[in-house]
Coordinates of C-alpha atoms and ligand atoms in Angstrom, one line a residue:
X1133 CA 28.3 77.7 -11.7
X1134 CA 26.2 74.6 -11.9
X1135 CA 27.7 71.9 -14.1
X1136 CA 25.1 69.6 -16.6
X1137 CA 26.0 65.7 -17.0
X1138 CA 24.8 64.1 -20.0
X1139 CA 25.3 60.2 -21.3
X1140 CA 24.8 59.0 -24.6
X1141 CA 24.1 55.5 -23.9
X1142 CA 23.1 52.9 -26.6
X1143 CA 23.6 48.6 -26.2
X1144 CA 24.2 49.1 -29.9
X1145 CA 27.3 49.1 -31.2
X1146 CA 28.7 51.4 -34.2
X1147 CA 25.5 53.8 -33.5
X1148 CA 27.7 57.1 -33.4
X1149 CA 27.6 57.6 -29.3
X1150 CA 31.7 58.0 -29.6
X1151 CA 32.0 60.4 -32.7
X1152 CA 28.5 62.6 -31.6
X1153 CA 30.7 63.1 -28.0
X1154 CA 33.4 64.2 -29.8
X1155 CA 32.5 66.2 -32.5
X1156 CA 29.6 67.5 -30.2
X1157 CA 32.2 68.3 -27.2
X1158 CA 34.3 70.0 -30.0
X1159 CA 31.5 72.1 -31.2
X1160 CA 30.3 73.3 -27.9
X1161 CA 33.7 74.1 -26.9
X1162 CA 34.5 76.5 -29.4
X1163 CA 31.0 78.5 -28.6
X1164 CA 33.0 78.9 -25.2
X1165 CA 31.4 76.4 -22.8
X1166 CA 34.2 74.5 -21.0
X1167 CA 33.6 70.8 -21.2
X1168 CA 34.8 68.0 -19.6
X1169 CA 34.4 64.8 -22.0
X1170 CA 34.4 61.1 -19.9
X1171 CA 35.1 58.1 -21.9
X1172 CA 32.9 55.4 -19.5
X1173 CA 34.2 52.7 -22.3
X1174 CA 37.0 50.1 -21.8
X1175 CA 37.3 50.2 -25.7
X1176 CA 38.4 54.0 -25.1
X1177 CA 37.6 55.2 -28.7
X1178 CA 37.3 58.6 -27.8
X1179 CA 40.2 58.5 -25.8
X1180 CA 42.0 57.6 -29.0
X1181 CA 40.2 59.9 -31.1
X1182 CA 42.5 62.7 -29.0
X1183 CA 45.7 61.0 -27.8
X1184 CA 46.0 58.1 -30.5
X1185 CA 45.8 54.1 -29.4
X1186 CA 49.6 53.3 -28.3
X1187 CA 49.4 56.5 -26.1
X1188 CA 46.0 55.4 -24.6
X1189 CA 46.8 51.6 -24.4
X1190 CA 49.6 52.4 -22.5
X1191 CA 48.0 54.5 -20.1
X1192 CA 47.7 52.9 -16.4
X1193 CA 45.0 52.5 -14.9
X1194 CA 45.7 55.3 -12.1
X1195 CA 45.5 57.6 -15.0
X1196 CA 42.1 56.5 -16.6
X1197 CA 38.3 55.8 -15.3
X1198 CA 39.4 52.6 -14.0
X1199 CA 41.0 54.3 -10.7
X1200 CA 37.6 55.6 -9.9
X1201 CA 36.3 52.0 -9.0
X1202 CA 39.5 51.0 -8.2
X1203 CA 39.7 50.4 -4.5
X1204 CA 43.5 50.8 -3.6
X1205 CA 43.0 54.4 -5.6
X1206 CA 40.0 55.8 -3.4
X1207 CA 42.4 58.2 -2.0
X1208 CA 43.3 59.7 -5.3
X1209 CA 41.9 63.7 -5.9
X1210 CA 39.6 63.0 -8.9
X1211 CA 40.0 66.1 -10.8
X1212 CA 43.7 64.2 -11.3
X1213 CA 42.2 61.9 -13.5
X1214 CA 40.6 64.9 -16.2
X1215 CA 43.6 65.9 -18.6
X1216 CA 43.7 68.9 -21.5
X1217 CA 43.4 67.5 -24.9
X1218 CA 45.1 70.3 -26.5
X1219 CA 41.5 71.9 -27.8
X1220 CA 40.8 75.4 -25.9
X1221 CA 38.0 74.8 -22.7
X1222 CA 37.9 70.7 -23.9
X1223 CA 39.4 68.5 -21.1
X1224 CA 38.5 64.8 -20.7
X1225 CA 38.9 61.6 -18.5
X1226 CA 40.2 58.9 -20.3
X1227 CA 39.6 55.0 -20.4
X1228 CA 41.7 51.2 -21.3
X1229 CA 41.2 48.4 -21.4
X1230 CA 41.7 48.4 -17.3
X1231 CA 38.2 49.4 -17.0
X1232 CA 37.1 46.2 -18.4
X1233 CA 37.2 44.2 -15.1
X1234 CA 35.3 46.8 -13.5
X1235 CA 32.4 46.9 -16.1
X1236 CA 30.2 44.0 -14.5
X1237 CA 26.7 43.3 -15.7
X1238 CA 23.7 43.3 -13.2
X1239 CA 25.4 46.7 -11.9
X1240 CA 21.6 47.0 -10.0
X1241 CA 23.5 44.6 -7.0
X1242 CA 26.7 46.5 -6.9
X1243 CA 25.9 48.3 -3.8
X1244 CA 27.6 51.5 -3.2
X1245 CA 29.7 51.1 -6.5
X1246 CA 26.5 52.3 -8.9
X1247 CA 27.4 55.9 -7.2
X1248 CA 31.4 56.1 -7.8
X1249 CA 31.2 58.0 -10.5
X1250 CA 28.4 60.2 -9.5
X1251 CA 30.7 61.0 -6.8
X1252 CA 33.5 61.3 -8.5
X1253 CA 32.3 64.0 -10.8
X1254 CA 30.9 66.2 -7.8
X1255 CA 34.5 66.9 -7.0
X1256 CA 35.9 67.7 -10.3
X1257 CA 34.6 71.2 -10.5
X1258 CA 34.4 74.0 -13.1
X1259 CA 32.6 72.5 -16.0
X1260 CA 29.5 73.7 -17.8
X1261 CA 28.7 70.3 -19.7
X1262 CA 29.9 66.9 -19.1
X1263 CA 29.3 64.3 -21.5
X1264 CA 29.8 60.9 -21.1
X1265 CA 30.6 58.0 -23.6
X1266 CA 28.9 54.9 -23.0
X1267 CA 29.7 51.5 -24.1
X1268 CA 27.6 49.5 -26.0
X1269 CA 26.0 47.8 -23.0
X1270 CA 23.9 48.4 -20.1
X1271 CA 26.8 47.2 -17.7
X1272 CA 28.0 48.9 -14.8
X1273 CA 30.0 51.8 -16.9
X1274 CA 26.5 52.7 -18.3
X1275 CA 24.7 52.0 -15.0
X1276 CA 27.2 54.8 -13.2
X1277 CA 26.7 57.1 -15.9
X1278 CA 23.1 57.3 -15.8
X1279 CA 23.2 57.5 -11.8
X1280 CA 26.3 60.2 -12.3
X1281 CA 24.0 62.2 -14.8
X1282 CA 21.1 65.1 -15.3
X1283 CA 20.1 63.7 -18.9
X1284 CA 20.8 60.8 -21.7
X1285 CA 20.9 61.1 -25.2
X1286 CA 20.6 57.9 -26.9
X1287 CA 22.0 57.8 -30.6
X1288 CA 19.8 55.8 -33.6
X1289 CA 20.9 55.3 -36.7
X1290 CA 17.9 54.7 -39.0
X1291 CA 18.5 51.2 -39.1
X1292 CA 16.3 48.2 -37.3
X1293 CA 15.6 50.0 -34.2
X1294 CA 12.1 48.6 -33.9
X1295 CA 13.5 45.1 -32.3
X1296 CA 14.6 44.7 -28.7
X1297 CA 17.3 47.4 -28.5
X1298 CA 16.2 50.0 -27.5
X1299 CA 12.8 48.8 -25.2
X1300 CA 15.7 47.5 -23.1
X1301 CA 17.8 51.2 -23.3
X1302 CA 14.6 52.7 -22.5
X1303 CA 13.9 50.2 -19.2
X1304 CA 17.4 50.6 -17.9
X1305 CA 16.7 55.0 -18.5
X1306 CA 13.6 54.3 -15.9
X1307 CA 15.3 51.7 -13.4
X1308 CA 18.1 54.3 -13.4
X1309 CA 15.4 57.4 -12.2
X1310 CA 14.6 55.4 -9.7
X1311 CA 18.0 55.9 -8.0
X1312 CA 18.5 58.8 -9.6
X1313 CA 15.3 61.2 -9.8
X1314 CA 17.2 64.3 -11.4
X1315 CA 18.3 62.0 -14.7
X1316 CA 15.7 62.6 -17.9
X1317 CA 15.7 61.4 -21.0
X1318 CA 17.0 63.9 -23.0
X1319 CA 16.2 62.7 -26.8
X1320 CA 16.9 60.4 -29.3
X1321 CA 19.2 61.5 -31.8
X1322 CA 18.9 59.9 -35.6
X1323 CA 23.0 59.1 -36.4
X1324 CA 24.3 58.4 -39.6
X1325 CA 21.6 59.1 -41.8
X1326 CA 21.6 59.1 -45.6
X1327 CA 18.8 60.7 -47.0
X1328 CA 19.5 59.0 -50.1
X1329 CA 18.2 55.7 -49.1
X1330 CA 14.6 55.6 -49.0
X1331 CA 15.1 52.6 -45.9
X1332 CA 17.0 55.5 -43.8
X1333 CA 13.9 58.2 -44.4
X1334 CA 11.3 55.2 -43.4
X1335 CA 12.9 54.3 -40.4
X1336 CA 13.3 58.3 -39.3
X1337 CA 10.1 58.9 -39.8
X1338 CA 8.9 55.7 -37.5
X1339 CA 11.1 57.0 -35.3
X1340 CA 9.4 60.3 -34.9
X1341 CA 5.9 58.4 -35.2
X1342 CA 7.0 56.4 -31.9
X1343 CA 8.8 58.4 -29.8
X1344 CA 7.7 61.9 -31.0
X1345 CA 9.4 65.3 -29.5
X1346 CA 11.9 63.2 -28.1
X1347 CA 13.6 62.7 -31.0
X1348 CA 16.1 65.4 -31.9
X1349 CA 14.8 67.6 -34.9
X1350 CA 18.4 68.1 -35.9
X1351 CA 20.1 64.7 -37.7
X1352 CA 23.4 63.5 -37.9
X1353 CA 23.8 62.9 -41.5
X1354 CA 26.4 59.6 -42.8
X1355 CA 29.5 61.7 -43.9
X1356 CA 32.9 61.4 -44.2
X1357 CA 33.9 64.3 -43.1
X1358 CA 33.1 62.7 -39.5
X1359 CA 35.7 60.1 -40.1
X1360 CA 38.5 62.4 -41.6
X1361 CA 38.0 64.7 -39.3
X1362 CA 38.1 61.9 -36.3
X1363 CA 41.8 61.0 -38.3
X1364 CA 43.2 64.2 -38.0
X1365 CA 42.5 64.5 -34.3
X1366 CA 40.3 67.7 -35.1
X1367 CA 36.2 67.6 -34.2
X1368 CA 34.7 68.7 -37.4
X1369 CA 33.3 71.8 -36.5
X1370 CA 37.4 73.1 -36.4
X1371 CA 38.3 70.4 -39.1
X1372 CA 36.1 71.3 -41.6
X1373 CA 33.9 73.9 -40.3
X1374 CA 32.2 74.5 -43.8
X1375 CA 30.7 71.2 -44.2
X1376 CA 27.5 69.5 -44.1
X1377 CA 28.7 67.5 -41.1
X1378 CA 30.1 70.7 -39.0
X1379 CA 27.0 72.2 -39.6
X1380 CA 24.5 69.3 -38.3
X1381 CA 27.0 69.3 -35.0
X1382 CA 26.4 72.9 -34.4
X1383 CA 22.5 72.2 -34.6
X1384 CA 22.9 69.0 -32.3
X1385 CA 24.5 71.3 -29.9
X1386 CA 22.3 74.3 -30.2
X1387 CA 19.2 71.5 -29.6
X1388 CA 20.9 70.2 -26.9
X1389 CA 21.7 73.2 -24.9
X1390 CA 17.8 74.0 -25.7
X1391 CA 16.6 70.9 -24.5
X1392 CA 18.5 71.0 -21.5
X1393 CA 17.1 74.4 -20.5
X1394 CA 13.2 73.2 -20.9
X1395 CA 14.1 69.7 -19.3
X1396 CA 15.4 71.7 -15.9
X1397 CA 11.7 73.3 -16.0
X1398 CA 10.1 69.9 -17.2
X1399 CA 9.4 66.5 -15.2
X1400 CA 10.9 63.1 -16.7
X1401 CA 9.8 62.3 -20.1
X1402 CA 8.2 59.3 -20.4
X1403 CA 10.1 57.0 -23.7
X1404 CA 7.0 54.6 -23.5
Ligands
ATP2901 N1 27.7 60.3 -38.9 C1 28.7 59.5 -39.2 N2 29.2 59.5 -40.5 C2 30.2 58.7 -40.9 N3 30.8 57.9 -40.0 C3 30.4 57.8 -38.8 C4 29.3 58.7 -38.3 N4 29.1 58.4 -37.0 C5 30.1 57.5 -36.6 N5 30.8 57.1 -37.7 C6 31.9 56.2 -37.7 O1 31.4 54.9 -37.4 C7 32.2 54.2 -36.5 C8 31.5 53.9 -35.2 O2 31.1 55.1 -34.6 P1 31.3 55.4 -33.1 O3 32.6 54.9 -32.6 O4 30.9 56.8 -32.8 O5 30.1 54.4 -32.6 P2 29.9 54.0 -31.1 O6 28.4 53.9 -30.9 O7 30.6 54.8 -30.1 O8 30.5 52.5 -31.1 P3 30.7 51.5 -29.9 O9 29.4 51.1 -29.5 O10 31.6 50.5 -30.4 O11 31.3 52.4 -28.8 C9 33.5 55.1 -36.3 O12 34.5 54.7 -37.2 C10 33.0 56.5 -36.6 O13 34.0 57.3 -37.1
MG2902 MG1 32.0 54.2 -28.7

């Protein structure tokens, strides 16, 4: 069985690349897909979203991302480090504060420590999909991911994407091919969107003037359900599997898996 690795990466913060991974992870583990979630962030939001803050705070560093570029834990068996989270087929690495030392910027000169977690993740076996949740920089968290994966998704909400941001997400997505031929950009996905507000369908549709089919056709909308569903420890799908924000997640998904299926027959779309 061959496994899939895909990053959401975004040097904006608040942008949804946290919630999409797990509501997303949720939504694709209930169609039966077994899924292995990585939080790459030293904020460990999504490590919360499952086990709560004290427990995650708490957690050592042997027990979190941070032993994988940790150099006194080299010898430690990697599939270890991915825990159950309680959800059926839904398993996940988790991340502290502890990985904070480790995410240094210019990762380009870290040597042989852009690859850890590429290598790390060819020895936790089993998996369909891996997705991994990026911090909101292009530090050396981000850097491994994109070396460690097939594809990136990079969340937009339909806000003032048009400055600096995301020029710079794109050039990191291309300096990472370089070492890393297989990874492709897999879309751009519009995040908390409110079709209400005539600002969020004018940036959408930029969006999709720009960058075209690489934006995702299916939209995360702005909904609360997201957030009280987050609360209960429940991705939405399971939470609330009725609602307007279940059903966008099962689209995202259903896109995804789609887009990963063409992009295996494609070659590396160019982001411009
Ligand atoms: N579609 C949405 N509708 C409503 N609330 C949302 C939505 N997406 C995210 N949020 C909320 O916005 C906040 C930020 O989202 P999230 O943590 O996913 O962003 P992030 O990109 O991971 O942030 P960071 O860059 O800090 O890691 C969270 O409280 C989350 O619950
Ligand atoms: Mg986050």
């Amino acid at each position: 069985m061959s496994t899939t690795t895909v990053c959401f990466i975004n040097q904006k913060g608040g942008c949804g690349k946290s919630s999409s991974c797990y509501h997303l992870g949720g939504a694709l583990a209930e169609r039966g897909l077994n899924i292995l979630l990585v939080d790459a962030d030293p904020q460990g939001s999504l490590s919360q979203a499952f086990f709560g803050s004290a427990a995650v705070e708490s957690l050592a560093a042997r027990d979190t991302l941070a032993a994988v570029f940790d150099q006194n834990s080299i010898l430690m068996h990697p599939s270890r480090l991915a825990v159950a989270t309680g959800l059926d087929r839904l398993s996940m690495i988790r991340a502290n504060q502890s990985l904070a030392p480790h995410n240094r910027p210019e990762p380009e000169r870290e040597g042989l420590t852009q690859f850890l977690l590429r290598d790390v993740l060819a020895d936790v076996p089993g998996y369909d999909l891996i997705l991994i949740d990026c911090p909101p920089n292009l530090y050396l968290a981000s850097w491994n991911a994109m070396l460690a994966a097939d594809h990136v998704v990079i969340p937009v909400p339909p806000e003032d994407f048009g400055a600096q941001g995301l020029r710079v997400v794109h050039q990191a997505i291309e300096l990472a091919a370089r070492l890393n031929p297989r990874l492709s950009l897999l879309g751009h996905l519009v995040t908390r969107f409110d079709g209400r507000l005539a600002v969020h369908r004018a940036y959408e549709q930029k969006l999709r003037g720009l960058y075209r089919e690489t934006v995702f056709e299916a939209v995360v909308p702005e909904a609360s359900a997201f957030k009280v569903a987050l609360a209960c420890r429940t991705p939405v799908t399971a939470y609330s599997p009725a609602s307007k924000a279940a059903r966008s997640m099962i689209q995202v998904g259903d896109e995804l898996l789609a887009r990963i299926s063409l992009a295996g027959k494609a070659s590396i779309r160019s982001v411009g």
